[in-house]
């Protein structure tokens, strides 16, 4: 059982009932709660999302704002620390630098902080971006490809400028993007204590591909203790073996876009434009997701699950939601399902 601090009080009564199903819709299953077993196996719904304090960059007052970049880091470079950046961007190409650190950086009216390649043991800590701007290459704090084994991301804030969205182009971006689709794009990571908002791509011919956090299939790790609000695409776009716990997701196209089998702890969501979960299956096999506790406090007409491209099965230990919460999008892939072990009406 995952332990969390209890700060959000969710009032309600346990309920178990069957949602009427249209004949052409995928199956929606709501398990009847067995009171004695649920008290033992599932957390109380009062254990809600808690936004942790995020450490600010530690920078001497004497250090003024500067315009920097682009820079190319060699393998012997240690990185940067204690910087204030303004009206420009720091473009970092790692080139195999091991143990690279970007720490205690503050940026305003700024574009990309970092894009790098092949960065084992990367550490990005205490970085704060306000009025974040974008370029044709996107934006956010970090984009890494060709591997980042042992990467650590902590105490990060990105507040984009919604009046200056990214150009509608072919380059996807995110607050943190572990990118790439070939054999070199692998690694382990930890993302903890983050607050990302306004990751926006302008409308156009191409898909507005801006996420809060995105991970490709070769990466495995944890995303915990933070929130993502207002992104053009997914709050979290997850491929690979990734576990999420104590996060809040709202104002995105979908809260989580899932491309793999996944298990998560506590997730809280407001209103997302398409669905809370977009499950991407495959024609050859079904995929599944388990969420220990899911709290929905947004528009109940937005479905809990939309399954695409294949069968996707979602199981929730405890669901806290409105009585009329829609569980399944009617256009979901046939055979997909939602199973709820315990339900609490908010």
PDB file of C-alpha atoms in Angstrom, residues 150-317:
ATOM      1  CA  UNK A 150      19.676   7.277 -14.042  1.00  0.00           C
ATOM      2  CA  UNK A 151      18.140  10.700 -14.769  1.00  0.00           C
ATOM      3  CA  UNK A 152      16.781  12.722 -11.827  1.00  0.00           C
ATOM      4  CA  UNK A 153      14.382  15.677 -12.165  1.00  0.00           C
ATOM      5  CA  UNK A 154      13.331  17.495  -8.959  1.00  0.00           C
ATOM      6  CA  UNK A 155      11.773  20.790  -7.895  1.00  0.00           C
ATOM      7  CA  UNK A 156      10.813  22.083 -11.340  1.00  0.00           C
ATOM      8  CA  UNK A 157       8.355  24.825 -12.303  1.00  0.00           C
ATOM      9  CA  UNK A 158       7.302  25.780 -15.828  1.00  0.00           C
ATOM     10  CA  UNK A 159       4.658  28.444 -16.442  1.00  0.00           C
ATOM     11  CA  UNK A 160       4.243  29.071 -20.150  1.00  0.00           C
ATOM     12  CA  UNK A 161       3.024  32.300 -21.677  1.00  0.00           C
ATOM     13  CA  UNK A 162      -0.359  31.431 -23.260  1.00  0.00           C
ATOM     14  CA  UNK A 163      -0.090  34.545 -25.472  1.00  0.00           C
ATOM     15  CA  UNK A 164       3.072  33.111 -27.080  1.00  0.00           C
ATOM     16  CA  UNK A 165       2.231  29.487 -27.992  1.00  0.00           C
ATOM     17  CA  UNK A 166       4.663  27.228 -29.821  1.00  0.00           C
ATOM     18  CA  UNK A 167       4.462  27.383 -33.627  1.00  0.00           C
ATOM     19  CA  UNK A 168       2.330  24.676 -35.169  1.00  0.00           C
ATOM     20  CA  UNK A 169       5.146  22.447 -36.416  1.00  0.00           C
ATOM     21  CA  UNK A 170       6.388  18.890 -36.563  1.00  0.00           C
ATOM     22  CA  UNK A 171       8.461  18.946 -33.367  1.00  0.00           C
ATOM     23  CA  UNK A 172       6.620  17.621 -30.279  1.00  0.00           C
ATOM     24  CA  UNK A 173       7.643  19.041 -26.912  1.00  0.00           C
ATOM     25  CA  UNK A 174       6.846  18.848 -23.203  1.00  0.00           C
ATOM     26  CA  UNK A 175       7.855  20.250 -19.845  1.00  0.00           C
ATOM     27  CA  UNK A 176       9.993  17.111 -19.623  1.00  0.00           C
ATOM     28  CA  UNK A 177      10.358  14.890 -22.695  1.00  0.00           C
ATOM     29  CA  UNK A 178      12.289  11.612 -22.694  1.00  0.00           C
ATOM     30  CA  UNK A 179      12.115  11.243 -26.440  1.00  0.00           C
ATOM     31  CA  UNK A 180      13.130   9.096 -29.382  1.00  0.00           C
ATOM     32  CA  UNK A 181      11.975   5.812 -30.844  1.00  0.00           C
ATOM     33  CA  UNK A 182      15.114   3.791 -31.617  1.00  0.00           C
ATOM     34  CA  UNK A 183      17.219   1.289 -29.671  1.00  0.00           C
ATOM     35  CA  UNK A 184      19.345   4.012 -28.034  1.00  0.00           C
ATOM     36  CA  UNK A 185      16.375   5.732 -26.431  1.00  0.00           C
ATOM     37  CA  UNK A 186      16.421   3.916 -23.092  1.00  0.00           C
ATOM     38  CA  UNK A 187      17.041   4.643 -19.448  1.00  0.00           C
ATOM     39  CA  UNK A 188      15.635   4.940 -15.944  1.00  0.00           C
ATOM     40  CA  UNK A 189      14.397   8.150 -14.359  1.00  0.00           C
ATOM     41  CA  UNK A 190      12.732   9.819 -11.396  1.00  0.00           C
ATOM     42  CA  UNK A 191      10.530  12.932 -11.669  1.00  0.00           C
ATOM     43  CA  UNK A 192       9.418  14.440  -8.359  1.00  0.00           C
ATOM     44  CA  UNK A 193       8.011  17.775  -7.172  1.00  0.00           C
ATOM     45  CA  UNK A 194       6.922  19.597 -10.294  1.00  0.00           C
ATOM     46  CA  UNK A 195       4.373  22.221 -11.337  1.00  0.00           C
ATOM     47  CA  UNK A 196       3.812  22.642 -15.100  1.00  0.00           C
ATOM     48  CA  UNK A 197       1.169  24.846 -16.713  1.00  0.00           C
ATOM     49  CA  UNK A 198       0.352  26.496 -20.065  1.00  0.00           C
ATOM     50  CA  UNK A 199       2.181  24.142 -22.428  1.00  0.00           C
ATOM     51  CA  UNK A 200       0.442  25.343 -25.549  1.00  0.00           C
ATOM     52  CA  UNK A 201       0.868  24.903 -29.318  1.00  0.00           C
ATOM     53  CA  UNK A 202      -0.981  27.213 -31.671  1.00  0.00           C
ATOM     54  CA  UNK A 203      -3.675  25.774 -33.995  1.00  0.00           C
ATOM     55  CA  UNK A 204      -2.696  24.749 -37.494  1.00  0.00           C
ATOM     56  CA  UNK A 205      -2.380  21.899 -39.968  1.00  0.00           C
ATOM     57  CA  UNK A 206      -0.314  19.745 -37.609  1.00  0.00           C
ATOM     58  CA  UNK A 207      -1.367  18.081 -34.376  1.00  0.00           C
ATOM     59  CA  UNK A 208      -0.845  20.478 -31.410  1.00  0.00           C
ATOM     60  CA  UNK A 209       1.643  18.156 -29.697  1.00  0.00           C
ATOM     61  CA  UNK A 210       2.582  19.748 -26.377  1.00  0.00           C
ATOM     62  CA  UNK A 211       2.497  17.536 -23.254  1.00  0.00           C
ATOM     63  CA  UNK A 212       3.185  18.084 -19.600  1.00  0.00           C
ATOM     64  CA  UNK A 213       5.519  15.067 -19.354  1.00  0.00           C
ATOM     65  CA  UNK A 214       6.163  12.493 -22.083  1.00  0.00           C
ATOM     66  CA  UNK A 215       8.180   9.254 -21.956  1.00  0.00           C
ATOM     67  CA  UNK A 216       8.993   6.878 -24.805  1.00  0.00           C
ATOM     68  CA  UNK A 217       8.905   3.082 -24.554  1.00  0.00           C
ATOM     69  CA  UNK A 218      12.530   2.507 -23.578  1.00  0.00           C
ATOM     70  CA  UNK A 219      12.323   4.587 -20.401  1.00  0.00           C
ATOM     71  CA  UNK A 220      11.187   3.287 -17.021  1.00  0.00           C
ATOM     72  CA  UNK A 221      10.681   5.261 -13.833  1.00  0.00           C
ATOM     73  CA  UNK A 222       8.394   7.192 -11.492  1.00  0.00           C
ATOM     74  CA  UNK A 223       6.422  10.436 -11.717  1.00  0.00           C
ATOM     75  CA  UNK A 224       5.289  11.648  -8.296  1.00  0.00           C
ATOM     76  CA  UNK A 225       4.167  14.629  -6.246  1.00  0.00           C
ATOM     77  CA  UNK A 226       3.212  17.318  -8.727  1.00  0.00           C
ATOM     78  CA  UNK A 227       0.663  18.674 -11.162  1.00  0.00           C
ATOM     79  CA  UNK A 228       0.144  19.517 -14.833  1.00  0.00           C
ATOM     80  CA  UNK A 229      -2.530  21.962 -16.005  1.00  0.00           C
ATOM     81  CA  UNK A 230      -3.451  23.369 -19.410  1.00  0.00           C
ATOM     82  CA  UNK A 231      -1.536  21.480 -22.098  1.00  0.00           C
ATOM     83  CA  UNK A 232      -2.489  21.246 -25.778  1.00  0.00           C
ATOM     84  CA  UNK A 233      -2.148  17.456 -25.732  1.00  0.00           C
ATOM     85  CA  UNK A 234      -1.796  15.091 -22.751  1.00  0.00           C
ATOM     86  CA  UNK A 235      -0.953  16.102 -19.210  1.00  0.00           C
ATOM     87  CA  UNK A 236       1.057  12.842 -19.091  1.00  0.00           C
ATOM     88  CA  UNK A 237       1.918  10.920 -22.278  1.00  0.00           C
ATOM     89  CA  UNK A 238       3.336   7.635 -21.024  1.00  0.00           C
ATOM     90  CA  UNK A 239       4.963   4.751 -22.799  1.00  0.00           C
ATOM     91  CA  UNK A 240       7.168   2.215 -21.038  1.00  0.00           C
ATOM     92  CA  UNK A 241       7.214   0.927 -17.463  1.00  0.00           C
ATOM     93  CA  UNK A 242       6.196   4.105 -15.619  1.00  0.00           C
ATOM     94  CA  UNK A 243       4.398   4.498 -12.284  1.00  0.00           C
ATOM     95  CA  UNK A 244       2.521   7.660 -11.253  1.00  0.00           C
ATOM     96  CA  UNK A 245       1.580   8.654  -7.699  1.00  0.00           C
ATOM     97  CA  UNK A 246       0.120  11.758  -6.010  1.00  0.00           C
ATOM     98  CA  UNK A 247      -0.407  13.888  -9.118  1.00  0.00           C
ATOM     99  CA  UNK A 248      -3.110  16.325 -10.220  1.00  0.00           C
ATOM    100  CA  UNK A 249      -3.973  16.631 -13.932  1.00  0.00           C
ATOM    101  CA  UNK A 250      -6.416  19.100 -15.468  1.00  0.00           C
ATOM    102  CA  UNK A 251      -7.112  21.232 -18.530  1.00  0.00           C
ATOM    103  CA  UNK A 252      -5.356  18.977 -21.039  1.00  0.00           C
ATOM    104  CA  UNK A 253      -6.715  17.023 -23.994  1.00  0.00           C
ATOM    105  CA  UNK A 254      -6.553  13.953 -21.734  1.00  0.00           C
ATOM    106  CA  UNK A 255      -5.168  13.501 -18.231  1.00  0.00           C
ATOM    107  CA  UNK A 256      -3.103  10.436 -19.166  1.00  0.00           C
ATOM    108  CA  UNK A 257      -2.429   9.050 -22.613  1.00  0.00           C
ATOM    109  CA  UNK A 258      -1.361   5.447 -21.945  1.00  0.00           C
ATOM    110  CA  UNK A 259       0.533   3.370 -24.504  1.00  0.00           C
ATOM    111  CA  UNK A 260       1.573   0.454 -22.272  1.00  0.00           C
ATOM    112  CA  UNK A 261       0.421  -1.716 -19.349  1.00  0.00           C
ATOM    113  CA  UNK A 262       0.608   0.466 -16.241  1.00  0.00           C
ATOM    114  CA  UNK A 263       0.060   0.528 -12.459  1.00  0.00           C
ATOM    115  CA  UNK A 264      -0.412   3.778 -10.551  1.00  0.00           C
ATOM    116  CA  UNK A 265      -1.075   5.046  -7.028  1.00  0.00           C
ATOM    117  CA  UNK A 266      -3.187   8.154  -6.343  1.00  0.00           C
ATOM    118  CA  UNK A 267      -4.276  10.372  -9.230  1.00  0.00           C
ATOM    119  CA  UNK A 268      -6.618  13.381  -8.992  1.00  0.00           C
ATOM    120  CA  UNK A 269      -8.089  15.080 -12.062  1.00  0.00           C
ATOM    121  CA  UNK A 270     -10.142  18.099 -12.950  1.00  0.00           C
ATOM    122  CA  UNK A 271     -11.789  18.473 -16.360  1.00  0.00           C
ATOM    123  CA  UNK A 272      -9.827  17.323 -19.406  1.00  0.00           C
ATOM    124  CA  UNK A 273     -11.207  17.975 -22.865  1.00  0.00           C
ATOM    125  CA  UNK A 274     -11.564  14.415 -24.253  1.00  0.00           C
ATOM    126  CA  UNK A 275     -11.231  11.971 -21.348  1.00  0.00           C
ATOM    127  CA  UNK A 276      -9.467  11.361 -18.070  1.00  0.00           C
ATOM    128  CA  UNK A 277      -7.634   8.359 -19.580  1.00  0.00           C
ATOM    129  CA  UNK A 278      -6.949   7.790 -23.261  1.00  0.00           C
ATOM    130  CA  UNK A 279      -5.977   4.131 -23.541  1.00  0.00           C
ATOM    131  CA  UNK A 280      -4.125   3.193 -26.700  1.00  0.00           C
ATOM    132  CA  UNK A 281      -4.314  -0.526 -27.341  1.00  0.00           C
ATOM    133  CA  UNK A 282      -3.008  -2.577 -30.239  1.00  0.00           C
ATOM    134  CA  UNK A 283      -4.854  -4.875 -32.672  1.00  0.00           C
ATOM    135  CA  UNK A 284      -2.686  -7.825 -31.598  1.00  0.00           C
ATOM    136  CA  UNK A 285      -3.130  -7.697 -27.797  1.00  0.00           C
ATOM    137  CA  UNK A 286      -5.073  -5.925 -25.076  1.00  0.00           C
ATOM    138  CA  UNK A 287      -3.523  -3.450 -22.646  1.00  0.00           C
ATOM    139  CA  UNK A 288      -4.435  -2.761 -19.038  1.00  0.00           C
ATOM    140  CA  UNK A 289      -4.074  -0.062 -16.392  1.00  0.00           C
ATOM    141  CA  UNK A 290      -4.614  -0.232 -12.628  1.00  0.00           C
ATOM    142  CA  UNK A 291      -5.086   2.934 -10.529  1.00  0.00           C
ATOM    143  CA  UNK A 292      -5.183   2.486  -6.768  1.00  0.00           C
ATOM    144  CA  UNK A 293      -7.190   5.691  -6.113  1.00  0.00           C
ATOM    145  CA  UNK A 294      -8.675   8.028  -8.742  1.00  0.00           C
ATOM    146  CA  UNK A 295     -10.410  11.262  -7.715  1.00  0.00           C
ATOM    147  CA  UNK A 296     -12.416  13.121 -10.376  1.00  0.00           C
ATOM    148  CA  UNK A 297     -13.704  16.586  -9.477  1.00  0.00           C
ATOM    149  CA  UNK A 298     -14.369  17.982 -12.943  1.00  0.00           C
ATOM    150  CA  UNK A 299     -17.207  17.772 -15.466  1.00  0.00           C
ATOM    151  CA  UNK A 300     -18.832  14.329 -15.051  1.00  0.00           C
ATOM    152  CA  UNK A 301     -19.961  14.359 -18.697  1.00  0.00           C
ATOM    153  CA  UNK A 302     -16.326  13.871 -19.773  1.00  0.00           C
ATOM    154  CA  UNK A 303     -15.669  10.114 -19.867  1.00  0.00           C
ATOM    155  CA  UNK A 304     -13.310   8.327 -17.545  1.00  0.00           C
ATOM    156  CA  UNK A 305     -11.899   6.169 -20.368  1.00  0.00           C
ATOM    157  CA  UNK A 306     -11.643   6.415 -24.115  1.00  0.00           C
ATOM    158  CA  UNK A 307     -10.040   3.312 -25.670  1.00  0.00           C
ATOM    159  CA  UNK A 308      -8.480   3.531 -29.117  1.00  0.00           C
ATOM    160  CA  UNK A 309      -6.728   1.202 -31.598  1.00  0.00           C
ATOM    161  CA  UNK A 310      -7.296  -1.918 -29.498  1.00  0.00           C
ATOM    162  CA  UNK A 311      -8.778  -3.344 -26.293  1.00  0.00           C
ATOM    163  CA  UNK A 312      -7.852  -1.356 -23.197  1.00  0.00           C
ATOM    164  CA  UNK A 313      -9.003  -2.511 -19.737  1.00  0.00           C
ATOM    165  CA  UNK A 314      -9.000  -0.068 -16.816  1.00  0.00           C
ATOM    166  CA  UNK A 315      -9.319  -1.190 -13.169  1.00  0.00           C
ATOM    167  CA  UNK A 316      -9.686   1.298 -10.301  1.00  0.00           C
ATOM    168  CA  UNK A 317      -9.289   0.343  -6.647  1.00  0.00           C
TER     169      UNK A 317
END
